[in-house]
mmCIF file of C-alpha atoms in Angstrom:
data_model
loop_
_atom_site.group_PDB
_atom_site.id
_atom_site.type_symbol
_atom_site.label_atom_id
_atom_site.label_comp_id
_atom_site.label_asym_id
_atom_site.label_seq_id
_atom_site.Cartn_x
_atom_site.Cartn_y
_atom_site.Cartn_z
ATOM 1 C CA MET A 1 181.841 63.497 79.495
ATOM 2 C CA PRO A 2 179.146 64.900 81.772
ATOM 3 C CA GLU A 3 176.123 62.736 82.302
ATOM 4 C CA THR A 4 172.811 64.156 81.131
ATOM 5 C CA THR A 5 169.509 63.098 82.505
ATOM 6 C CA ALA A 6 166.151 63.181 80.845
ATOM 7 C CA THR A 7 164.313 64.982 83.603
ATOM 8 C CA ALA A 8 162.062 67.953 83.162
ATOM 9 C CA THR A 9 160.913 70.552 85.585
ATOM 10 C CA VAL A 10 157.166 70.571 86.029
ATOM 11 C CA THR A 11 155.254 73.749 86.670
ATOM 12 C CA ALA A 12 152.264 74.044 88.969
ATOM 13 C CA ASP A 13 149.846 73.148 86.182
ATOM 14 C CA ARG A 14 151.749 69.904 85.531
ATOM 15 C CA THR A 15 153.194 71.143 82.244
ATOM 16 C CA PRO A 16 156.875 70.393 81.716
ATOM 17 C CA ALA A 17 158.955 73.568 81.839
ATOM 18 C CA GLY A 18 160.093 74.710 78.449
ATOM 19 C CA VAL A 19 157.051 73.211 76.752
ATOM 20 C CA VAL A 20 154.827 75.879 75.322
ATOM 21 C CA ILE A 21 151.153 75.067 75.574
ATOM 22 C CA ALA A 22 150.247 76.056 72.081
ATOM 23 C CA GLU A 23 148.963 79.484 72.892
ATOM 24 C CA SER A 24 148.416 79.951 69.202
ATOM 25 C CA ALA A 25 146.180 76.864 69.233
ATOM 26 C CA THR A 26 144.165 78.400 72.060
ATOM 27 C CA ALA A 27 143.843 81.656 70.158
ATOM 28 C CA ARG A 28 143.124 79.676 67.009
ATOM 29 C CA GLY A 29 140.483 77.666 68.832
ATOM 30 C CA ARG A 30 138.893 80.870 70.102
ATOM 31 C CA ARG A 31 138.875 82.327 66.588
ATOM 32 C CA ALA A 32 137.333 79.115 65.258
ATOM 33 C CA ARG A 33 134.586 79.254 67.911
ATOM 34 C CA ILE A 34 133.869 82.885 67.040
ATOM 35 C CA ALA A 35 133.801 82.097 63.312
ATOM 36 C CA LEU A 36 131.447 79.147 63.868
ATOM 37 C CA ARG A 37 129.158 81.220 66.076
ATOM 38 C CA THR A 38 129.146 84.013 63.482
ATOM 39 C CA LEU A 39 128.253 81.483 60.791
ATOM 40 C CA GLN A 40 125.396 80.196 62.947
ATOM 41 C CA VAL A 41 124.041 83.708 63.484
ATOM 42 C CA LEU A 42 124.268 84.511 59.766
ATOM 43 C CA LEU A 43 122.500 81.263 58.830
ATOM 44 C CA ALA A 44 119.846 81.877 61.483
ATOM 45 C CA LEU A 45 119.241 85.347 60.069
ATOM 46 C CA PHE A 46 119.042 83.921 56.543
ATOM 47 C CA TYR A 47 116.556 81.214 57.491
ATOM 48 C CA ALA A 48 114.437 83.601 59.583
ATOM 49 C CA ILE A 49 114.238 86.662 57.334
ATOM 50 C CA PRO A 50 114.575 86.025 53.591
ATOM 51 C CA SER A 51 113.534 82.366 53.774
ATOM 52 C CA ALA A 52 110.853 81.851 56.471
ATOM 53 C CA LEU A 53 109.337 85.333 56.648
ATOM 54 C CA PRO A 54 107.966 85.462 53.072
ATOM 55 C CA LYS A 55 106.294 82.098 53.645
ATOM 56 C CA LEU A 56 104.852 83.075 57.008
ATOM 57 C CA ILE A 57 103.418 86.379 55.778
ATOM 58 C CA GLY A 58 102.104 84.849 52.550
ATOM 59 C CA HIS A 59 104.247 86.915 50.192
ATOM 60 C CA PRO A 60 102.973 86.512 46.611
ATOM 61 C CA SER A 61 106.240 84.920 45.417
ATOM 62 C CA ALA A 62 106.015 82.248 48.112
ATOM 63 C CA VAL A 63 102.318 81.676 47.481
ATOM 64 C CA GLU A 64 102.973 81.231 43.759
ATOM 65 C CA SER A 65 105.793 78.731 44.360
ATOM 66 C CA PHE A 66 103.762 76.587 46.743
ATOM 67 C CA GLU A 67 100.708 76.691 44.485
ATOM 68 C CA ARG A 68 102.927 75.456 41.659
ATOM 69 C CA LEU A 69 104.063 72.629 43.926
ATOM 70 C CA GLY A 70 100.457 71.805 44.747
ATOM 71 C CA TRP A 71 101.138 72.199 48.466
ATOM 72 C CA GLY A 72 99.052 75.334 48.946
ATOM 73 C CA SER A 73 99.160 77.600 51.946
ATOM 74 C CA ALA A 74 99.382 74.744 54.465
ATOM 75 C CA GLY A 75 102.662 73.545 52.940
ATOM 76 C CA MET A 76 103.970 77.101 52.714
ATOM 77 C CA TYR A 77 103.239 77.885 56.361
ATOM 78 C CA THR A 78 104.622 74.524 57.489
ATOM 79 C CA ILE A 79 107.932 74.990 55.667
ATOM 80 C CA GLY A 80 108.131 78.592 56.905
ATOM 81 C CA ALA A 81 107.534 77.468 60.491
ATOM 82 C CA LEU A 82 110.164 74.723 60.182
ATOM 83 C CA GLU A 83 112.699 77.212 58.821
ATOM 84 C CA LEU A 84 111.955 79.711 61.595
ATOM 85 C CA ALA A 85 112.191 76.987 64.253
ATOM 86 C CA GLY A 86 115.521 75.860 62.782
ATOM 87 C CA ALA A 87 116.794 79.443 62.741
ATOM 88 C CA ILE A 88 115.954 79.903 66.410
ATOM 89 C CA ALA A 89 117.365 76.492 67.359
ATOM 90 C CA LEU A 90 120.676 77.335 65.641
ATOM 91 C CA LEU A 91 121.130 79.954 68.373
ATOM 92 C CA ILE A 92 120.341 77.654 71.326
ATOM 93 C CA PRO A 93 123.508 75.795 72.379
ATOM 94 C CA VAL A 94 121.946 72.432 73.192
ATOM 95 C CA LEU A 95 119.924 72.422 69.935
ATOM 96 C CA GLN A 96 122.549 73.687 67.478
ATOM 97 C CA SER A 97 123.643 70.337 66.079
ATOM 98 C CA VAL A 98 120.130 68.926 65.829
ATOM 99 C CA ALA A 99 118.913 72.154 64.188
ATOM 100 C CA ALA A 100 121.716 72.023 61.646
ATOM 101 C CA MET A 101 120.894 68.385 60.825
ATOM 102 C CA ALA A 102 117.177 69.154 60.498
ATOM 103 C CA LEU A 103 117.819 72.167 58.273
ATOM 104 C CA SER A 104 120.179 70.018 56.174
ATOM 105 C CA ALA A 105 117.375 67.498 55.673
ATOM 106 C CA LEU A 106 115.062 70.341 54.705
ATOM 107 C CA MET A 107 117.667 71.517 52.182
ATOM 108 C CA VAL A 108 117.872 68.032 50.649
ATOM 109 C CA GLY A 109 114.110 68.243 50.151
ATOM 110 C CA ALA A 110 114.449 71.749 48.707
ATOM 111 C CA PHE A 111 117.079 70.482 46.272
ATOM 112 C CA VAL A 112 114.838 67.633 45.124
ATOM 113 C CA VAL A 113 111.910 70.030 44.661
ATOM 114 C CA GLN A 114 114.084 72.498 42.760
ATOM 115 C CA MET A 115 115.239 69.765 40.404
ATOM 116 C CA ALA A 116 111.869 68.048 39.941
ATOM 117 C CA VAL A 117 109.462 70.979 39.812
ATOM 118 C CA PHE A 118 111.464 74.099 39.034
ATOM 119 C CA ASP A 119 113.912 72.590 36.517
ATOM 120 C CA GLY A 120 116.899 73.189 38.783
ATOM 121 C CA GLN A 121 116.627 76.964 38.559
ATOM 122 C CA TYR A 122 117.821 77.547 42.129
ATOM 123 C CA ALA A 123 119.069 74.032 42.923
ATOM 124 C CA ALA A 124 122.547 75.254 43.901
ATOM 125 C CA THR A 125 121.229 77.302 46.839
ATOM 126 C CA PRO A 126 120.188 74.373 49.060
ATOM 127 C CA LEU A 127 123.391 72.512 48.193
ATOM 128 C CA ILE A 128 125.495 75.520 49.168
ATOM 129 C CA LEU A 129 123.580 75.880 52.451
ATOM 130 C CA ILE A 130 124.128 72.226 53.339
ATOM 131 C CA VAL A 131 127.911 72.728 53.564
ATOM 132 C CA PRO A 132 127.942 75.127 56.557
ATOM 133 C CA LEU A 133 125.032 73.263 58.156
ATOM 134 C CA VAL A 134 126.985 69.991 58.101
ATOM 135 C CA LEU A 135 129.991 71.818 59.562
ATOM 136 C CA ILE A 136 127.849 73.171 62.411
ATOM 137 C CA ALA A 137 126.214 69.776 63.018
ATOM 138 C CA TRP A 138 129.613 68.131 63.276
ATOM 139 C CA ALA A 139 131.281 70.859 65.351
ATOM 140 C CA ARG A 140 128.404 71.019 67.841
ATOM 141 C CA ARG A 141 127.743 67.260 67.958
ATOM 142 C CA ARG A 142 128.691 66.920 71.634
ATOM 143 C CA HIS A 143 125.339 68.510 72.508
ATOM 144 C CA ASN A 144 123.412 65.640 70.916
ATOM 145 C CA ALA A 145 123.818 63.393 73.956
ATOM 146 C CA GLU A 146 122.305 66.132 76.114
ATOM 147 C CA VAL A 147 119.351 66.521 73.733
ATOM 148 C CA PHE A 148 118.660 62.788 73.839
ATOM 149 C CA ARG A 149 118.971 62.767 77.636
ATOM 150 C CA LEU A 150 116.444 65.593 77.883
ATOM 151 C CA MET A 151 114.090 63.827 75.467
ATOM 152 C CA ARG A 152 114.243 60.611 77.517
ATOM 153 C CA LEU A 153 113.544 62.601 80.660
ATOM 154 C CA LEU A 154 110.535 64.305 79.069
ATOM 155 C CA LEU A 155 109.179 61.000 77.741
ATOM 156 C CA ARG A 156 109.416 59.414 81.187
ATOM 157 C CA ARG A 157 107.475 62.297 82.736
ATOM 158 C CA GLY A 158 104.816 62.297 79.997
#
């Protein structure tokens, strides 16, 4: 009986010959990155245009809602500015995870307000938006260390 050995030929990139480096996983990873980026752009557009813009221009529907809340124009402009800032930050690589977490917190507040003040009329919307935001926050979490490093650096200079 011939003796067999358990040796493998190694290619220049240190991958054993005959072992396929999951090219499908690379393509799959690329597709996942594109899908996540597309989701971020769509959410940024949503938060900037139909959500923040009416508040920032004082559209009558936004004014009415914030008057009903008792927050007035100051609350309306503040929430609009936070939504616009979150929308922009979703497109900046180092801020993506933090933006998604901040917008998620804003959506928790929106859910509570919808339930308490507006009888849950649109309570599902913030809950639905939290799902992709949490996905983005988790997928882009590696940037958080860089954000905290930059914050420490700025605090030391200030």
